[in-house]
XYZ file of C-alpha atoms in Angstrom:
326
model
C 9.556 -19.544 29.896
C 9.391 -15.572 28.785
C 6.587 -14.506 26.580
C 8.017 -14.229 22.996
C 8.672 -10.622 21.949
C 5.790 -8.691 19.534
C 8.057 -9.406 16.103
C 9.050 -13.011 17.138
C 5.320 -13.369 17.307
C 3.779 -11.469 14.336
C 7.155 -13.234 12.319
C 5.786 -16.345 13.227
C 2.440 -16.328 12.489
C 2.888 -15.004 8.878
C 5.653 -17.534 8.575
C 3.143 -19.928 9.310
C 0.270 -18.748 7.032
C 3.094 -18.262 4.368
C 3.145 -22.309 4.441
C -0.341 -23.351 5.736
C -2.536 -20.967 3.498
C -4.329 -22.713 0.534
C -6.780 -21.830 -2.309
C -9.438 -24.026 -2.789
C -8.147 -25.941 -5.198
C -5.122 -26.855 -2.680
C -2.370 -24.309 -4.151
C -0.756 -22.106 -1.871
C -1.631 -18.929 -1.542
C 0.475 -15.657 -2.230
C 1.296 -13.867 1.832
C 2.663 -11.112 0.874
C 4.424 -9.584 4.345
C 3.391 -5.881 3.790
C 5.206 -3.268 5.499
C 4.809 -0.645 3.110
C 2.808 2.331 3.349
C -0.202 1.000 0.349
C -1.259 -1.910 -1.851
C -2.205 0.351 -5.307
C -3.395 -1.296 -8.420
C -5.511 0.843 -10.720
C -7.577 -1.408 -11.880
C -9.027 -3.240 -8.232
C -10.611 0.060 -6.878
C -11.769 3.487 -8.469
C -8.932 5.814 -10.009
C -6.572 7.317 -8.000
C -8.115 5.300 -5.089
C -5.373 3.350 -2.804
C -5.936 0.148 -1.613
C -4.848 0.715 2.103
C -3.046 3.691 3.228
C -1.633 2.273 6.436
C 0.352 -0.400 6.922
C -0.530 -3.923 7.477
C 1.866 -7.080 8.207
C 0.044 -9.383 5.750
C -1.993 -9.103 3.094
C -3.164 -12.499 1.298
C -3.531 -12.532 -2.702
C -5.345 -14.807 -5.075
C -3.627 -14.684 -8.528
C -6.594 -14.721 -10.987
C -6.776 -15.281 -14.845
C -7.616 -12.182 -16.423
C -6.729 -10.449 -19.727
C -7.663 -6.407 -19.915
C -9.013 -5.180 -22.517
C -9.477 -1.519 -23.691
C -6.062 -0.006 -22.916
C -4.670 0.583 -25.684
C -3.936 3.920 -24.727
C -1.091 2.411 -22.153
C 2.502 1.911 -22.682
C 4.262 -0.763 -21.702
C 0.765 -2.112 -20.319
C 2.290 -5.412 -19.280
C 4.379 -3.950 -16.810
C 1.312 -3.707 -14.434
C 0.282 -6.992 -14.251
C 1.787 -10.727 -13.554
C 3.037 -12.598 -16.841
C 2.655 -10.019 -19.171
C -1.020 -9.415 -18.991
C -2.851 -12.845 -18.584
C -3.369 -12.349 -14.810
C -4.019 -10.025 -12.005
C -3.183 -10.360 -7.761
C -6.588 -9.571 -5.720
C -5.935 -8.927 -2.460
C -8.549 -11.442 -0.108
C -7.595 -10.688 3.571
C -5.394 -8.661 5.406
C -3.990 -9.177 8.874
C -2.524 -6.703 11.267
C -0.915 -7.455 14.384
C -0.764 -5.648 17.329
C -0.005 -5.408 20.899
C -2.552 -5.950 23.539
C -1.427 -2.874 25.546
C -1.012 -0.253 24.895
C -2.794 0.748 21.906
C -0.288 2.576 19.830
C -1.670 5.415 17.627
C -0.393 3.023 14.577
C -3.494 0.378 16.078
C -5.929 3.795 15.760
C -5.425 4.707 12.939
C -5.352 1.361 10.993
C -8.672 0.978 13.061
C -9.734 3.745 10.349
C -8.712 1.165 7.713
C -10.249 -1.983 8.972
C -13.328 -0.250 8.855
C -13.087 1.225 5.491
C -11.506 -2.398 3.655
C -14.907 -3.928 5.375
C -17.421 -2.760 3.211
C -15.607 -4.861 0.159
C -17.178 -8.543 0.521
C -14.639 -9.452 -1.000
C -11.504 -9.035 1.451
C -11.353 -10.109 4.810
C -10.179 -7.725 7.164
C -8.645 -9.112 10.183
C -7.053 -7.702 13.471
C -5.083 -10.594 15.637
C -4.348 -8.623 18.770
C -1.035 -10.143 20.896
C -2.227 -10.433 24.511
C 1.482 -11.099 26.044
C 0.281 -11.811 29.603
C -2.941 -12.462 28.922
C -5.549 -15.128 27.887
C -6.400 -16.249 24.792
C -9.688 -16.284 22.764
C -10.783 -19.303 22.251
C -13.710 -17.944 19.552
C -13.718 -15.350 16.639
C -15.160 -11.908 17.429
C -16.664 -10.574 14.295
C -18.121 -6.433 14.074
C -18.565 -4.523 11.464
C -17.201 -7.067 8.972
C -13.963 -7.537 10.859
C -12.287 -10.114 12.531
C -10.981 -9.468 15.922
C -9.040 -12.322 17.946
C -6.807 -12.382 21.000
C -3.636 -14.692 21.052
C -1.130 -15.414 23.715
C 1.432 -17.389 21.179
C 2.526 -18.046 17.986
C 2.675 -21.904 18.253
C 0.914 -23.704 15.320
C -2.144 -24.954 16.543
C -2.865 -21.416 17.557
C -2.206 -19.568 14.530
C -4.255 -22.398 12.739
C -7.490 -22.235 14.404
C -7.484 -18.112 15.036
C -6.020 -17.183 11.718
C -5.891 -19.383 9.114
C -9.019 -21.130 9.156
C -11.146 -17.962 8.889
C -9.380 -16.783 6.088
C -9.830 -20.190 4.433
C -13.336 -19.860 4.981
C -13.778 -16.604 3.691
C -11.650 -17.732 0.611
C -14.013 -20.560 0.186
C -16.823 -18.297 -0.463
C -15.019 -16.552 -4.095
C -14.737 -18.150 -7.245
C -12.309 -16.301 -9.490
C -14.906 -15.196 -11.330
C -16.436 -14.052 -8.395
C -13.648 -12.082 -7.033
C -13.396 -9.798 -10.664
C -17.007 -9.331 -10.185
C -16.591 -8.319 -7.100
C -14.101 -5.951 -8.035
C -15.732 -5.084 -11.322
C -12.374 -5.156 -13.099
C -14.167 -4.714 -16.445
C -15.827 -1.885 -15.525
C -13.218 -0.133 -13.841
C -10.756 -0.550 -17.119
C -13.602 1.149 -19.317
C -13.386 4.131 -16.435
C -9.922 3.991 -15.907
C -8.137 7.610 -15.765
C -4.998 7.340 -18.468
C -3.299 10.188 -16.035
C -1.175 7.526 -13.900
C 0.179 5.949 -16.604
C 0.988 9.008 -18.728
C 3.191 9.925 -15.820
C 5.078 6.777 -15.677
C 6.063 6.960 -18.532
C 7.770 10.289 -18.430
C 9.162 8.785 -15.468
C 10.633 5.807 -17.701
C 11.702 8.468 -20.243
C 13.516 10.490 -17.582
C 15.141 7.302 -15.973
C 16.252 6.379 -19.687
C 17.665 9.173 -20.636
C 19.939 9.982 -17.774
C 17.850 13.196 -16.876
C 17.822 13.079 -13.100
C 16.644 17.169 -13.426
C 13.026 15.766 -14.598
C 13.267 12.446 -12.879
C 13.094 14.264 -9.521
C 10.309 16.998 -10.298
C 7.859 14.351 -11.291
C 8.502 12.319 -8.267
C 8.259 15.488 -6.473
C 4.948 16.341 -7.941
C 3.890 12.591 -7.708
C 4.795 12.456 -4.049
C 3.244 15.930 -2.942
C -0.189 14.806 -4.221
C 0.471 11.708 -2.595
C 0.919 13.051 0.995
C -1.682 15.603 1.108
C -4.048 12.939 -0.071
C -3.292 11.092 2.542
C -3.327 13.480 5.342
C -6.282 15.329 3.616
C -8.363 11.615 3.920
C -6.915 10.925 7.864
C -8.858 14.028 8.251
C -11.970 13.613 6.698
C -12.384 10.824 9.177
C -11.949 13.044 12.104
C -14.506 15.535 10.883
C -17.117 14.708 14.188
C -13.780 16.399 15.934
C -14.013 19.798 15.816
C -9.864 19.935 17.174
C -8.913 18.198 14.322
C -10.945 18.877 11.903
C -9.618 22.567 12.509
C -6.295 21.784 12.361
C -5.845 20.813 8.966
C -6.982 22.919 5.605
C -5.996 22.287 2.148
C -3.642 25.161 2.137
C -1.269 23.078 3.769
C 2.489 22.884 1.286
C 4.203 19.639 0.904
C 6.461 20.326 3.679
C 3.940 20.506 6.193
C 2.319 17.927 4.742
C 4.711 15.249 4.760
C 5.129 16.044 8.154
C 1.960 15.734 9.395
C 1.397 12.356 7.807
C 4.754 10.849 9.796
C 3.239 12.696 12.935
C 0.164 10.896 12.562
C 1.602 7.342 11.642
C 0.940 7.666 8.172
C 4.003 7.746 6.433
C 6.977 4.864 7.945
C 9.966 6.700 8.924
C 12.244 5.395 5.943
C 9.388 6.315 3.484
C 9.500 9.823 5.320
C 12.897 10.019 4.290
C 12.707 9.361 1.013
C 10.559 11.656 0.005
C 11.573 14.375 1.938
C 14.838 14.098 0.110
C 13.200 13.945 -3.284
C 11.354 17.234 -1.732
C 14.488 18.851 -1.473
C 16.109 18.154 -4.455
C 13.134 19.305 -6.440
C 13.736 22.510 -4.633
C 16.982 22.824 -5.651
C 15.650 21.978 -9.454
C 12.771 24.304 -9.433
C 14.778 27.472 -7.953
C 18.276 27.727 -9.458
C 18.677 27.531 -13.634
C 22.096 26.750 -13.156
C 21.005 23.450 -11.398
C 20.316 22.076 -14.606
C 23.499 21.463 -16.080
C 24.994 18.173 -16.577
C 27.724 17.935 -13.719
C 25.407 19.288 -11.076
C 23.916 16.887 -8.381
C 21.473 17.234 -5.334
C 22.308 15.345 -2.188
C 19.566 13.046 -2.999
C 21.564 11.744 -6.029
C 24.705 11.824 -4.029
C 23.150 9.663 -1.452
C 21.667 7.050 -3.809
C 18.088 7.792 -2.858
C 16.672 8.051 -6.026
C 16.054 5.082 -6.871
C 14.417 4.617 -3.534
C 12.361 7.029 -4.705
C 11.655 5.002 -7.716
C 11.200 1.903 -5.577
C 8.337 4.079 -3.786
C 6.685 5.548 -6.266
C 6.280 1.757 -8.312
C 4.962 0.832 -5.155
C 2.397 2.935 -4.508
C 1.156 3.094 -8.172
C 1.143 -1.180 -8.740
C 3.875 -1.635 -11.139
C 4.990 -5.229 -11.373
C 8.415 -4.427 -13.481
C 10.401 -1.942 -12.268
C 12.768 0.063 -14.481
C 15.440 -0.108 -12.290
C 15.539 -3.869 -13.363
C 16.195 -3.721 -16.449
């Protein structure tokens, strides 16, 4: 019989935590199959702080009771959270899957992300490596707070006893009260920086009004922030590299930017997309008046891509109700 092919496998085995995964009080637990470029909720890590840059194939919340305080200042607050605002989604492990050989750059660079989701107790950072010819591990490999293991298949018993029973042990270990101390949820509300949500809501103006014109620049300015962020971070890892660390500077536009980051496996190629479109249709906004009346549309418009852009953005800032919903 041929060895299964990398999706059919990595499929598999979140279709099977999907249904074997439980809390400890026997509930099932939320797999959430992430192939987006970030997890972002302003409230779980510092301000402005993402979750994961890269791209992982699971990631494995707790919902947990929890009404915020001190945010008055917010707008539409309950759009951020689950049911209004009586609960949050912690993220508790994440799983990436990934081919014995080779080691794609994607596997190097989420390396970079293992390591840095490690040094919260809370989450369990795990890397299940798919050895298609080879053998499998028959015991957890643990360094540097990650967990490393080997499998040939996808069957059950497998998954079960190399996946899903470390996470349930690790899960075992959190009360819900000790996963927002953990997190310091409190604390980080008190410190919270109003900016993100000031934006949305011009975004939600915009989208309400019909003004695609300002719709697009804030994206724009959302999304150039966002990329050089991200490349400017990929690099501050390679620092011990002279090579690399000369190749970037700050003084790097969006353009090059946004390039870099798909070069480097940052950025998916549909996300890439996206945003470069919403790049060029800000340019057409921010360098011709006449752009600005009410007939005129970009080729971002004309394609339908803005409210992919939408889509993105609500991603990557951890809002729970889109306005394209409603």
């Amino acid at each position: 019989m041929s060895a299964e092919s990398f999706s059919e496998f990595s499929s598999q085995a979140v279709g099977i935590l999907e249904d074997e995964l439980m809390d400890i009080d026997g509930s099932k637990l939320q797999v959430s199959p992430e192939l987006r470029l970030s997890y972002f909720n302003p409230f779980l890590f510092d301000s402005g702080e993402k979750f994961t840059k890269y791209p992982f194939d699971a990631i494995v919340y707790r919902e947990v009771s929890w009404e915020p305080t001190g945010l008055d200042q917010i707008d539409d607050i309950e759009r951020w959270f689950l049911e209004e605002t009586d609960s949050v989604e912690i993220p508790i492990a994440v799983v990436e899957f990934t081919e014995e050989q080779p080691l794609t750059s994607n596997a190097a660079v989420n390396q970079i992300a293992l390591e840095s989701l490690s040094k919260f107790d809370a989450i369990l950072p795990m890397r299940v490596r798919y050895a298609r010819f080879g053998s499998s591990s028959s015991s957890f490999e643990k360094d540097n707070n990650i967990v490393y293991s080997k499998l040939n298949s996808a069957n059950y018993s497998t998954i079960q006893h190399s996946i899903v029973e470390p996470i349930q042990a690790h899960i075992a270990k959190y009360s819900d009260r000790e996963l927002l101390e953990a997190f310091n949820l409190d604390e980080k509300v008190r410190r919270s920086d109003p900016e993100i949500f000031y934006h949305f809501n011009d975004v939600l103006w915009a989208y309400n009004h019909d003004r695609n014109n300002i719709l697009v620049i804030l994206l724009s300015v959302y999304f150039e922030n966002y990329v050089k962020d991200l490349l400017e971070d990929y690099f501050e890892e390679a620092q011990d590299n002279p090579a690399a660390s000369n190749f970037y500077d700050d003084d790097w536009g969006f353009d090059r930017c946004l390039n870099g980051c798909r070069s480097f496996g940052l950025l998916e190629d549909e996300d890439y997309n996206t945003i470069n479109k919403i790049r060029d249709a800000r340019n057409d906004y921010a360098h011709d008046i006449e752009s600005f009346d009410s007939t005129y549309s970009t080729d971002a418009e004309d394609e339908g891509l803005i409210e992919d852009g939408i889509q993105l953005y609500e991603e990557l800032i951890g809002v729970k109700k889109s306005i394209i919903d409603e």
